[in-house]
Amino acid sequence: QAWREKVALFIIMLLCSVFFVGVLGFVPLLLCKEDIIFSEMEIWLQTGESWVIVHGVIYDVKDFIYKHPGGVDSIMAFMGQDASRLFPRAPPVTLPDKCLDVEKIKALNLTTYSPENNFTNPTCPSLSDMDFLLGVTCHTFAAGQNGTTKFLGQYERGVLSVTSAELNDKNRHWFSLYDRVYDVTDYIEAANKKRKWFNGEQETSLDHNEAAYLTPTLNKVIVRSLGTDATDLYESLFGSAEYIACLDKIFYAGLLDDDFDSFCYAINVMMYIMLIFVSTLMVVQFLASMIYICPRHRTYTDDDVISPVMVKVPCYCEGDNELRKTIKSVFNTSYPDENKLLVMVADGLITGDGEDMSTPDHLANLLGFDIDEFEDMSTPD
């Protein structure tokens, strides 16, 4: 029966829709969408979220906005942005001795406390005089990883991902280690200010630099790996991960994401192509519907009047009522009756559901003739 064909077509179309929606819709969500790692652009484009970045960690501060000691406006100014410059790193004096050039520190008497001693005091070197005039506060009470975790830890949402191109565009001094990014801009700039001149040339080593408080080996890793991956050099010099905690404490800035994911890129391209195709198809269907609903009034020329018009109507399993409606609709067409020819083709002795006669019998009854199967099936000599 005809309804079975329609149901089968509907099921096929439904399965195709489920396939395309599943493959092009849910696969990217399952395989390509990160839940805890976000770039700065992705954070900025988040709608309805209250995220801020502090030293490579993302915090959702929606429930903290009205609890912020500095008021709502001060925290809203950094919504969706990097607020790292407001949170000082842990002072170098808190690092374990294995990470420090202890002899240099003793010789320069850096461990003696004073308000101006950056070695013992947490500072925000990236804040400008204008920031202080505008009331921007250096959160010295939340210095270092432990202080920031105590202040914002319960609101942690994810990790920041950055690319080498983004870091270079910001003119940052950085290196990566096991895909972890370390921003050493303040360390390098402080060391550059303390570089000395010998025989008309500026020293390149940090061994005798007053601002380079790390061990000579760690300084070598930093200086030789600026803007690149330091993993191979680090492993050749240390062979263990025991010094990474020191680097995390004072330089960590997020995860490096320079790998191009061709699979996810291809999936996204296919999604856009399918979106354009479906949108175009919907527009075409709409225009076609408008043309059908709002037909133009047709005027007939002399050629139209003398030209014969044949209307062909195939019949499959229709009954008496359906056939009458079909014939009536053909008679009501706007072609001139004098040169209109109606051809009814009943292709097969098929009896529709609920009918007592086959479609050819119904048609013969309507048109006023009897069917003789033997005569109709015989062929003339």
PDB file of C-alpha atoms in Angstrom, residues 151-285:
ATOM      1  CA  PHE A 151      41.311  33.562  48.504  1.00  0.00           C
ATOM      2  CA  LEU A 152      39.716  32.154  45.304  1.00  0.00           C
ATOM      3  CA  GLY A 153      40.344  28.403  45.364  1.00  0.00           C
ATOM      4  CA  GLN A 154      36.718  27.403  45.899  1.00  0.00           C
ATOM      5  CA  TYR A 155      35.777  29.229  42.671  1.00  0.00           C
ATOM      6  CA  GLU A 156      38.354  27.504  40.425  1.00  0.00           C
ATOM      7  CA  ARG A 157      36.828  26.651  37.025  1.00  0.00           C
ATOM      8  CA  GLY A 158      39.630  25.577  34.707  1.00  0.00           C
ATOM      9  CA  VAL A 159      43.004  26.278  33.164  1.00  0.00           C
ATOM     10  CA  LEU A 160      44.074  28.909  30.653  1.00  0.00           C
ATOM     11  CA  SER A 161      45.498  27.781  27.314  1.00  0.00           C
ATOM     12  CA  VAL A 162      47.781  30.056  25.318  1.00  0.00           C
ATOM     13  CA  THR A 163      49.653  29.876  22.041  1.00  0.00           C
ATOM     14  CA  SER A 164      53.189  30.959  21.295  1.00  0.00           C
ATOM     15  CA  ALA A 165      51.831  33.503  18.799  1.00  0.00           C
ATOM     16  CA  GLU A 166      49.678  35.130  21.486  1.00  0.00           C
ATOM     17  CA  LEU A 167      52.614  35.366  23.886  1.00  0.00           C
ATOM     18  CA  ASN A 168      54.891  36.835  21.228  1.00  0.00           C
ATOM     19  CA  ASP A 169      52.245  39.375  20.185  1.00  0.00           C
ATOM     20  CA  LYS A 170      52.124  40.570  23.807  1.00  0.00           C
ATOM     21  CA  ASN A 171      55.952  40.886  23.856  1.00  0.00           C
ATOM     22  CA  ARG A 172      56.213  38.462  26.750  1.00  0.00           C
ATOM     23  CA  HIS A 173      59.402  36.602  27.721  1.00  0.00           C
ATOM     24  CA  TRP A 174      58.399  32.975  28.103  1.00  0.00           C
ATOM     25  CA  PHE A 175      59.371  29.343  27.727  1.00  0.00           C
ATOM     26  CA  SER A 176      57.472  26.068  27.978  1.00  0.00           C
ATOM     27  CA  LEU A 177      58.207  22.905  29.904  1.00  0.00           C
ATOM     28  CA  TYR A 178      56.092  19.776  29.500  1.00  0.00           C
ATOM     29  CA  ASP A 179      53.449  21.941  27.775  1.00  0.00           C
ATOM     30  CA  ARG A 180      53.336  24.270  30.789  1.00  0.00           C
ATOM     31  CA  VAL A 181      53.978  27.939  30.020  1.00  0.00           C
ATOM     32  CA  TYR A 182      56.202  30.076  32.237  1.00  0.00           C
ATOM     33  CA  ASP A 183      56.087  33.848  31.933  1.00  0.00           C
ATOM     34  CA  VAL A 184      59.510  35.189  32.985  1.00  0.00           C
ATOM     35  CA  THR A 185      58.995  38.740  31.715  1.00  0.00           C
ATOM     36  CA  ASP A 186      59.448  40.455  35.085  1.00  0.00           C
ATOM     37  CA  TYR A 187      62.462  38.259  35.928  1.00  0.00           C
ATOM     38  CA  ILE A 188      64.223  38.932  32.611  1.00  0.00           C
ATOM     39  CA  GLU A 189      63.470  42.667  32.632  1.00  0.00           C
ATOM     40  CA  ALA A 190      64.743  43.018  36.190  1.00  0.00           C
ATOM     41  CA  ALA A 191      67.902  41.146  35.221  1.00  0.00           C
ATOM     42  CA  ASN A 192      68.371  43.312  32.105  1.00  0.00           C
ATOM     43  CA  LYS A 193      68.379  46.423  34.291  1.00  0.00           C
ATOM     44  CA  LYS A 194      71.191  44.936  36.381  1.00  0.00           C
ATOM     45  CA  ARG A 195      73.402  43.749  33.531  1.00  0.00           C
ATOM     46  CA  LYS A 196      76.936  45.081  33.709  1.00  0.00           C
ATOM     47  CA  TRP A 197      79.336  46.156  30.982  1.00  0.00           C
ATOM     48  CA  PHE A 198      82.769  44.652  30.481  1.00  0.00           C
ATOM     49  CA  ASN A 199      85.186  46.020  27.861  1.00  0.00           C
ATOM     50  CA  GLY A 200      82.356  47.830  26.102  1.00  0.00           C
ATOM     51  CA  GLU A 201      80.108  44.772  25.948  1.00  0.00           C
ATOM     52  CA  GLN A 202      77.115  43.910  28.089  1.00  0.00           C
ATOM     53  CA  GLU A 203      77.298  40.602  29.925  1.00  0.00           C
ATOM     54  CA  THR A 204      75.010  37.870  28.608  1.00  0.00           C
ATOM     55  CA  SER A 205      75.284  35.450  31.508  1.00  0.00           C
ATOM     56  CA  LEU A 206      73.165  35.839  34.631  1.00  0.00           C
ATOM     57  CA  ASP A 207      75.716  34.197  36.916  1.00  0.00           C
ATOM     58  CA  HIS A 208      76.795  37.504  38.446  1.00  0.00           C
ATOM     59  CA  ASN A 209      73.541  39.393  37.941  1.00  0.00           C
ATOM     60  CA  GLU A 210      72.121  40.726  41.200  1.00  0.00           C
ATOM     61  CA  ALA A 211      68.508  40.263  40.071  1.00  0.00           C
ATOM     62  CA  ALA A 212      68.994  36.643  38.948  1.00  0.00           C
ATOM     63  CA  TYR A 213      68.367  34.878  42.240  1.00  0.00           C
ATOM     64  CA  LEU A 214      67.771  31.358  40.825  1.00  0.00           C
ATOM     65  CA  THR A 215      70.495  28.743  40.536  1.00  0.00           C
ATOM     66  CA  PRO A 216      72.845  29.133  37.546  1.00  0.00           C
ATOM     67  CA  THR A 217      71.435  25.937  36.036  1.00  0.00           C
ATOM     68  CA  LEU A 218      67.842  27.191  36.174  1.00  0.00           C
ATOM     69  CA  ASN A 219      68.988  30.529  34.765  1.00  0.00           C
ATOM     70  CA  LYS A 220      70.620  28.659  31.904  1.00  0.00           C
ATOM     71  CA  VAL A 221      67.332  26.848  31.138  1.00  0.00           C
ATOM     72  CA  ILE A 222      65.437  30.147  31.136  1.00  0.00           C
ATOM     73  CA  VAL A 223      67.881  32.225  29.050  1.00  0.00           C
ATOM     74  CA  ARG A 224      68.560  29.548  26.423  1.00  0.00           C
ATOM     75  CA  SER A 225      64.907  28.588  25.999  1.00  0.00           C
ATOM     76  CA  LEU A 226      63.156  31.941  25.716  1.00  0.00           C
ATOM     77  CA  GLY A 227      60.264  31.636  23.261  1.00  0.00           C
ATOM     78  CA  THR A 228      60.774  27.873  22.827  1.00  0.00           C
ATOM     79  CA  ASP A 229      60.283  24.505  24.494  1.00  0.00           C
ATOM     80  CA  ALA A 230      62.806  23.895  27.278  1.00  0.00           C
ATOM     81  CA  THR A 231      61.890  20.257  27.980  1.00  0.00           C
ATOM     82  CA  ASP A 232      64.921  18.655  26.320  1.00  0.00           C
ATOM     83  CA  LEU A 233      67.369  21.094  27.893  1.00  0.00           C
ATOM     84  CA  TYR A 234      65.759  20.745  31.319  1.00  0.00           C
ATOM     85  CA  GLU A 235      65.877  16.947  31.197  1.00  0.00           C
ATOM     86  CA  SER A 236      69.514  16.937  30.106  1.00  0.00           C
ATOM     87  CA  LEU A 237      70.488  19.231  33.004  1.00  0.00           C
ATOM     88  CA  PHE A 238      68.289  17.884  35.795  1.00  0.00           C
ATOM     89  CA  GLY A 239      66.767  14.549  34.810  1.00  0.00           C
ATOM     90  CA  SER A 240      63.907  14.920  37.289  1.00  0.00           C
ATOM     91  CA  ALA A 241      60.845  17.091  37.853  1.00  0.00           C
ATOM     92  CA  GLU A 242      61.811  18.308  41.334  1.00  0.00           C
ATOM     93  CA  TYR A 243      62.508  21.888  40.207  1.00  0.00           C
ATOM     94  CA  ILE A 244      59.210  22.336  38.345  1.00  0.00           C
ATOM     95  CA  ALA A 245      57.439  23.231  41.603  1.00  0.00           C
ATOM     96  CA  CYS A 246      59.762  26.239  41.969  1.00  0.00           C
ATOM     97  CA  LEU A 247      59.005  27.407  38.451  1.00  0.00           C
ATOM     98  CA  ASP A 248      55.267  26.912  38.991  1.00  0.00           C
ATOM     99  CA  LYS A 249      55.381  29.017  42.129  1.00  0.00           C
ATOM    100  CA  ILE A 250      56.822  32.149  40.506  1.00  0.00           C
ATOM    101  CA  PHE A 251      56.352  31.865  36.716  1.00  0.00           C
ATOM    102  CA  TYR A 252      53.396  29.560  35.815  1.00  0.00           C
ATOM    103  CA  ALA A 253      51.009  31.137  33.245  1.00  0.00           C
ATOM    104  CA  GLY A 254      48.926  28.290  31.778  1.00  0.00           C
ATOM    105  CA  LEU A 255      49.154  25.484  29.215  1.00  0.00           C
ATOM    106  CA  LEU A 256      50.692  25.753  25.751  1.00  0.00           C
ATOM    107  CA  ASP A 257      48.295  24.918  22.931  1.00  0.00           C
ATOM    108  CA  ASP A 258      50.148  25.130  19.624  1.00  0.00           C
ATOM    109  CA  ASP A 259      48.942  21.791  18.241  1.00  0.00           C
ATOM    110  CA  PHE A 260      46.571  22.048  15.279  1.00  0.00           C
ATOM    111  CA  ASP A 261      43.698  19.571  15.554  1.00  0.00           C
ATOM    112  CA  SER A 262      42.885  18.713  11.937  1.00  0.00           C
ATOM    113  CA  PHE A 263      40.052  16.344  12.908  1.00  0.00           C
ATOM    114  CA  CYS A 264      38.131  18.958  14.901  1.00  0.00           C
ATOM    115  CA  TYR A 265      38.853  21.569  12.236  1.00  0.00           C
ATOM    116  CA  ALA A 266      37.406  19.297   9.532  1.00  0.00           C
ATOM    117  CA  ILE A 267      34.328  18.574  11.684  1.00  0.00           C
ATOM    118  CA  ASN A 268      33.744  22.305  12.199  1.00  0.00           C
ATOM    119  CA  VAL A 269      34.069  22.983   8.463  1.00  0.00           C
ATOM    120  CA  MET A 270      31.548  20.222   7.727  1.00  0.00           C
ATOM    121  CA  MET A 271      29.164  21.701  10.296  1.00  0.00           C
ATOM    122  CA  TYR A 272      29.324  25.100   8.601  1.00  0.00           C
ATOM    123  CA  ILE A 273      28.841  23.532   5.155  1.00  0.00           C
ATOM    124  CA  MET A 274      25.780  21.593   6.337  1.00  0.00           C
ATOM    125  CA  LEU A 275      24.413  24.702   8.028  1.00  0.00           C
ATOM    126  CA  ILE A 276      24.756  26.706   4.818  1.00  0.00           C
ATOM    127  CA  PHE A 277      23.224  23.862   2.781  1.00  0.00           C
ATOM    128  CA  VAL A 278      20.207  23.456   5.089  1.00  0.00           C
ATOM    129  CA  SER A 279      19.683  27.231   5.288  1.00  0.00           C
ATOM    130  CA  THR A 280      19.828  27.529   1.511  1.00  0.00           C
ATOM    131  CA  LEU A 281      17.385  24.640   1.119  1.00  0.00           C
ATOM    132  CA  MET A 282      14.938  26.273   3.533  1.00  0.00           C
ATOM    133  CA  VAL A 283      15.141  29.588   1.656  1.00  0.00           C
ATOM    134  CA  VAL A 284      14.527  27.840  -1.673  1.00  0.00           C
ATOM    135  CA  GLN A 285      11.538  25.964  -0.212  1.00  0.00           C
TER     136      GLN A 285
END
